[in-house]
Amino acid sequence: MRGLVVLLVSKAAGPTTLAASSPQQDMVSGIYPSQRSLAEITELIHTAFLVHRGIVNLRELQNLDASVKDMQFGNKMAVLSGDFLLATACTGLAQLQNLMVMELISTAICDLVQGIYYENASLGENNKVTDDTDLSDWEERTFLSHGSLLAKSCQCAMELAKHDVDIKTMAFQYGKHMSMSHKINMDLQPFFRENMSEKVTFNMNSAPVIFHQEFIGREAWLNQIKQVNLQRKAADYTKLYEVIKAGKGVNSAVDLGRYHGNKALEALKCLPPSEAKSALENIVYAVTKF
Protein backbone atom coordinates (compact mmCIF):
# COMPACT_ATOMS: atom_id res chain seq x y z
CA MET A 1 0.00 0.00 0.00
CA ARG A 2 2.83 2.42 0.78
CA GLY A 3 4.21 2.33 -2.73
CA LEU A 4 0.73 2.89 -4.14
CA VAL A 5 0.19 5.93 -1.91
CA VAL A 6 3.51 7.43 -3.04
CA LEU A 7 2.43 7.01 -6.69
CA LEU A 8 -0.99 8.52 -6.04
CA VAL A 9 0.45 11.52 -4.20
CA SER A 10 2.92 12.02 -7.05
CA LYS A 11 0.16 11.94 -9.66
CA ALA A 12 -2.21 14.11 -7.62
CA ALA A 13 0.44 16.82 -7.15
CA GLY A 14 1.18 16.84 -10.87
CA PRO A 15 4.23 18.10 -12.79
CA THR A 16 6.39 21.15 -12.22
CA THR A 17 8.29 23.35 -14.67
CA LEU A 18 11.66 22.66 -13.06
CA ALA A 19 11.28 18.89 -13.14
CA ALA A 20 9.93 18.92 -16.71
CA SER A 21 13.09 20.68 -17.90
CA SER A 22 15.23 17.68 -16.91
CA PRO A 23 15.93 15.26 -19.81
CA GLN A 24 15.63 12.29 -17.43
CA GLN A 25 12.21 13.32 -16.14
CA ASP A 26 9.80 12.30 -18.89
CA MET A 27 6.42 11.69 -17.26
CA VAL A 28 4.52 8.47 -17.85
CA SER A 29 0.83 8.53 -16.84
CA GLY A 30 1.46 11.68 -14.84
CA ILE A 31 4.33 10.26 -12.77
CA TYR A 32 8.07 10.85 -13.12
CA PRO A 33 10.38 7.79 -13.40
CA SER A 34 12.24 8.82 -10.24
CA GLN A 35 8.95 8.84 -8.33
CA ARG A 36 8.18 5.32 -9.54
CA SER A 37 11.61 4.21 -8.36
CA LEU A 38 10.96 5.86 -4.99
CA ALA A 39 7.65 3.96 -4.64
CA GLU A 40 9.48 0.69 -5.28
CA ILE A 41 12.16 1.62 -2.74
CA THR A 42 9.53 2.44 -0.13
CA GLU A 43 7.83 -0.92 -0.64
CA LEU A 44 11.16 -2.76 -0.49
CA ILE A 45 12.08 -1.14 2.83
CA HIS A 46 8.68 -1.92 4.33
CA THR A 47 8.84 -5.54 3.13
CA ALA A 48 12.36 -5.94 4.49
CA PHE A 49 11.24 -4.90 7.96
CA LEU A 50 8.19 -7.19 7.76
CA VAL A 51 10.48 -10.11 6.96
CA HIS A 52 12.80 -9.24 9.83
CA ARG A 53 9.89 -8.90 12.25
CA GLY A 54 8.69 -12.37 11.27
CA ILE A 55 11.65 -13.99 13.00
CA VAL A 56 10.46 -16.56 15.55
CA ASN A 57 11.51 -16.31 19.19
CA LEU A 58 13.05 -19.75 19.68
CA ARG A 59 13.13 -19.37 23.46
CA GLU A 60 9.36 -19.86 23.46
CA LEU A 61 9.75 -23.31 21.90
CA GLN A 62 10.67 -26.41 23.86
CA ASN A 63 14.19 -27.71 23.37
CA LEU A 64 12.87 -31.14 22.43
CA ASP A 65 10.59 -29.79 19.75
CA ALA A 66 11.50 -31.35 16.41
CA SER A 67 10.66 -28.14 14.55
CA VAL A 68 13.32 -26.04 16.33
CA LYS A 69 15.96 -26.79 13.71
CA ASP A 70 13.57 -25.83 10.94
CA MET A 71 12.78 -22.62 12.80
CA GLN A 72 16.48 -21.85 13.17
CA PHE A 73 16.98 -22.26 9.44
CA GLY A 74 13.89 -20.14 8.76
CA ASN A 75 15.20 -17.38 11.02
CA LYS A 76 18.51 -17.32 9.17
CA MET A 77 16.74 -17.10 5.83
CA ALA A 78 14.51 -14.31 7.14
CA VAL A 79 17.52 -12.28 8.26
CA LEU A 80 19.33 -12.77 4.94
CA SER A 81 16.21 -12.08 2.85
CA GLY A 82 15.41 -8.92 4.78
CA ASP A 83 19.00 -7.72 4.47
CA PHE A 84 18.96 -8.37 0.73
CA LEU A 85 15.76 -6.35 0.26
CA LEU A 86 17.14 -3.51 2.35
CA ALA A 87 20.43 -3.50 0.41
CA THR A 88 18.52 -3.44 -2.88
CA ALA A 89 16.47 -0.49 -1.63
CA CYS A 90 19.61 1.40 -0.61
CA THR A 91 21.16 0.78 -4.02
CA GLY A 92 18.08 2.17 -5.73
CA LEU A 93 18.09 5.11 -3.35
CA ALA A 94 21.66 6.00 -4.34
CA GLN A 95 20.73 5.82 -8.03
CA LEU A 96 18.19 8.59 -7.54
CA GLN A 97 21.16 10.95 -7.02
CA ASN A 98 19.26 13.28 -4.72
CA LEU A 99 20.92 14.05 -1.38
CA MET A 100 17.75 15.34 0.25
CA VAL A 101 15.84 12.19 -0.66
CA MET A 102 18.69 10.00 0.58
CA GLU A 103 18.76 11.84 3.88
CA LEU A 104 15.00 11.65 4.41
CA ILE A 105 14.72 7.94 3.59
CA SER A 106 17.77 7.18 5.72
CA THR A 107 16.17 8.91 8.70
CA ALA A 108 12.94 6.99 8.00
CA ILE A 109 14.87 3.70 8.22
CA CYS A 110 16.41 4.92 11.49
CA ASP A 111 12.92 5.80 12.76
CA LEU A 112 11.68 2.31 11.88
CA VAL A 113 14.46 0.65 13.85
CA GLN A 114 13.95 2.96 16.81
CA GLY A 115 10.17 2.53 16.78
CA ILE A 116 10.37 -1.27 16.63
CA TYR A 117 12.92 -1.26 19.46
CA TYR A 118 10.58 0.83 21.61
CA GLU A 119 7.68 -1.50 20.84
CA ASN A 120 9.64 -4.61 21.79
CA ALA A 121 11.10 -2.97 24.90
CA SER A 122 7.70 -1.82 26.18
CA LEU A 123 6.00 -5.12 25.41
CA GLY A 124 8.64 -7.45 26.81
CA GLU A 125 8.10 -11.20 26.59
CA ASN A 126 4.79 -13.02 26.18
CA ASN A 127 2.91 -9.81 25.40
CA LYS A 128 3.41 -8.36 28.89
CA VAL A 129 3.36 -4.65 29.65
CA THR A 130 6.70 -3.67 31.17
CA ASP A 131 6.62 0.12 31.29
CA ASP A 132 4.23 3.03 31.75
CA THR A 133 3.30 4.13 28.21
CA ASP A 134 1.03 7.17 28.02
CA LEU A 135 -0.83 8.37 24.93
CA SER A 136 1.82 10.88 23.81
CA ASP A 137 4.52 8.21 24.04
CA TRP A 138 2.32 5.80 22.10
CA GLU A 139 1.72 8.32 19.31
CA GLU A 140 5.43 9.11 19.07
CA ARG A 141 6.41 5.44 18.89
CA THR A 142 3.64 4.63 16.44
CA PHE A 143 4.78 7.40 14.13
CA LEU A 144 8.34 6.08 14.24
CA SER A 145 7.39 2.47 13.50
CA HIS A 146 4.38 2.96 11.19
CA GLY A 147 4.16 6.56 9.96
CA SER A 148 7.63 7.89 9.32
CA LEU A 149 8.45 5.83 6.22
CA LEU A 150 5.28 6.75 4.32
CA ALA A 151 5.29 10.39 5.45
CA LYS A 152 8.89 10.95 4.39
CA SER A 153 8.46 8.95 1.19
CA CYS A 154 5.54 11.19 0.16
CA GLN A 155 7.68 14.22 0.98
CA CYS A 156 10.53 12.78 -1.09
CA ALA A 157 8.19 12.27 -4.06
CA MET A 158 7.47 16.00 -4.00
CA GLU A 159 11.20 16.74 -3.70
CA LEU A 160 11.92 14.66 -6.82
CA ALA A 161 9.32 16.65 -8.73
CA LYS A 162 10.79 19.90 -7.35
CA HIS A 163 7.58 21.08 -5.74
CA ASP A 164 7.60 23.97 -3.27
CA VAL A 165 7.70 23.70 0.52
CA ASP A 166 3.93 23.88 0.96
CA ILE A 167 3.32 20.86 -1.27
CA LYS A 168 6.09 18.91 0.46
CA THR A 169 4.52 19.67 3.82
CA MET A 170 1.13 18.58 2.50
CA ALA A 171 2.52 15.26 1.33
CA PHE A 172 4.28 14.65 4.64
CA GLN A 173 1.15 15.44 6.66
CA TYR A 174 -1.02 13.18 4.51
CA GLY A 175 1.39 10.25 4.83
CA LYS A 176 1.75 10.78 8.58
CA HIS A 177 -1.93 11.04 9.48
CA MET A 178 -3.10 8.36 7.07
CA SER A 179 -0.54 5.93 8.53
CA MET A 180 -1.59 6.75 12.09
CA SER A 181 -5.25 6.21 11.22
CA HIS A 182 -4.42 2.92 9.51
CA LYS A 183 -2.50 1.68 12.56
CA ILE A 184 -5.38 2.57 14.89
CA ASN A 185 -7.75 0.74 12.54
CA MET A 186 -5.60 -2.40 12.83
CA ASP A 187 -5.46 -2.06 16.63
CA LEU A 188 -9.25 -1.87 16.79
CA GLN A 189 -9.98 -4.92 14.61
CA PRO A 190 -9.87 -7.46 17.49
CA PHE A 191 -12.44 -5.39 19.40
CA PHE A 192 -14.91 -5.37 16.51
CA ARG A 193 -14.94 -9.10 15.92
CA GLU A 194 -18.35 -10.69 15.62
CA ASN A 195 -17.16 -14.32 15.85
CA MET A 196 -16.05 -14.89 19.43
CA SER A 197 -15.66 -18.65 19.08
CA GLU A 198 -11.98 -18.27 18.19
CA LYS A 199 -9.20 -17.39 20.62
CA VAL A 200 -9.11 -13.68 21.46
CA THR A 201 -5.72 -12.01 21.03
CA PHE A 202 -4.76 -8.36 20.93
CA ASN A 203 -1.66 -6.24 21.40
CA MET A 204 -1.19 -5.04 24.96
CA ASN A 205 0.25 -1.78 23.63
CA SER A 206 -2.49 -1.11 21.09
CA ALA A 207 -4.45 2.14 21.02
CA PRO A 208 -7.60 0.87 22.84
CA VAL A 209 -5.46 -0.61 25.62
CA ILE A 210 -3.44 2.59 26.04
CA PHE A 211 -6.64 4.64 26.25
CA HIS A 212 -8.09 2.17 28.75
CA GLN A 213 -4.99 2.52 30.91
CA GLU A 214 -5.21 6.31 30.67
CA PHE A 215 -8.81 6.31 31.91
CA ILE A 216 -8.45 3.94 34.86
CA GLY A 217 -4.86 4.75 35.88
CA ARG A 218 -1.67 2.74 35.79
CA GLU A 219 -2.11 1.07 39.18
CA ALA A 220 -5.67 -0.05 38.46
CA TRP A 221 -4.53 -1.38 35.07
CA LEU A 222 -1.79 -3.49 36.63
CA ASN A 223 -4.30 -4.81 39.17
CA GLN A 224 -6.63 -5.86 36.35
CA ILE A 225 -3.80 -7.75 34.68
CA LYS A 226 -2.94 -9.43 37.95
CA GLN A 227 -6.55 -10.38 38.62
CA VAL A 228 -7.09 -12.10 35.29
CA ASN A 229 -3.79 -13.94 35.71
CA LEU A 230 -2.85 -13.19 32.10
CA GLN A 231 0.53 -14.91 32.14
CA ARG A 232 -0.80 -18.40 32.95
CA LYS A 233 -3.97 -19.05 31.00
CA ALA A 234 -4.81 -18.11 27.43
CA ALA A 235 -8.51 -18.00 28.36
CA ASP A 236 -7.84 -15.04 30.65
CA TYR A 237 -7.19 -12.97 27.54
CA THR A 238 -10.94 -13.06 26.96
CA LYS A 239 -11.62 -11.69 30.43
CA LEU A 240 -9.25 -8.78 29.92
CA TYR A 241 -10.67 -8.24 26.44
CA GLU A 242 -14.16 -7.90 27.90
CA VAL A 243 -12.96 -5.41 30.54
CA ILE A 244 -11.30 -3.21 27.91
CA LYS A 245 -14.22 -3.40 25.49
CA ALA A 246 -16.65 -2.40 28.24
CA GLY A 247 -14.60 0.71 29.04
CA LYS A 248 -14.05 3.96 27.16
CA GLY A 249 -10.79 2.95 25.47
CA VAL A 250 -12.30 1.54 22.27
CA ASN A 251 -14.51 4.56 21.54
CA SER A 252 -11.64 6.94 22.30
CA ALA A 253 -9.39 5.04 19.88
CA VAL A 254 -12.09 5.33 17.21
CA ASP A 255 -12.24 9.10 17.79
CA LEU A 256 -8.45 9.36 17.50
CA GLY A 257 -8.48 7.37 14.26
CA ARG A 258 -11.09 9.69 12.79
CA TYR A 259 -9.11 12.73 13.97
CA HIS A 260 -6.03 11.57 12.06
CA GLY A 261 -8.22 10.71 9.07
CA ASN A 262 -9.66 14.23 9.02
CA LYS A 263 -6.15 15.67 9.25
CA ALA A 264 -5.11 13.58 6.24
CA LEU A 265 -8.11 14.81 4.25
CA GLU A 266 -7.39 18.39 5.28
CA ALA A 267 -3.86 18.09 3.91
CA LEU A 268 -5.23 17.18 0.48
CA LYS A 269 -7.31 20.36 0.14
CA CYS A 270 -4.49 22.25 -1.56
CA LEU A 271 -4.44 19.76 -4.46
CA PRO A 272 -6.58 20.23 -7.58
CA PRO A 273 -9.45 17.76 -8.20
CA SER A 274 -8.31 14.55 -9.90
CA GLU A 275 -8.82 10.80 -9.89
CA ALA A 276 -5.59 10.38 -7.92
CA LYS A 277 -6.78 12.81 -5.24
CA SER A 278 -10.10 10.98 -5.03
CA ALA A 279 -8.24 7.68 -4.59
CA LEU A 280 -6.20 9.17 -1.74
CA GLU A 281 -9.40 10.37 -0.09
CA ASN A 282 -11.01 6.95 -0.51
CA ILE A 283 -8.04 5.32 1.23
CA VAL A 284 -8.63 7.58 4.22
CA TYR A 285 -12.35 6.78 4.20
CA ALA A 286 -11.49 3.06 4.18
CA VAL A 287 -9.10 3.19 7.15
CA THR A 288 -11.51 5.32 9.21
CA LYS A 289 -14.46 3.00 8.67
CA PHE A 290 -14.89 1.27 12.02
XYZ file of C-alpha atoms in Angstrom, residues 11 68 112 116 130 153 167 171 173 179 227 234 256 265 281:
15
model
C 0.165 11.940 -9.663
C 13.318 -26.043 16.328
C 11.683 2.315 11.880
C 10.368 -1.274 16.635
C 6.696 -3.671 31.169
C 8.455 8.953 1.187
C 3.321 20.858 -1.271
C 2.522 15.261 1.333
C 1.155 15.441 6.660
C -0.540 5.935 8.532
C -6.552 -10.383 38.624
C -4.809 -18.109 27.434
C -8.446 9.356 17.502
C -8.110 14.810 4.250
C -9.398 10.368 -0.092
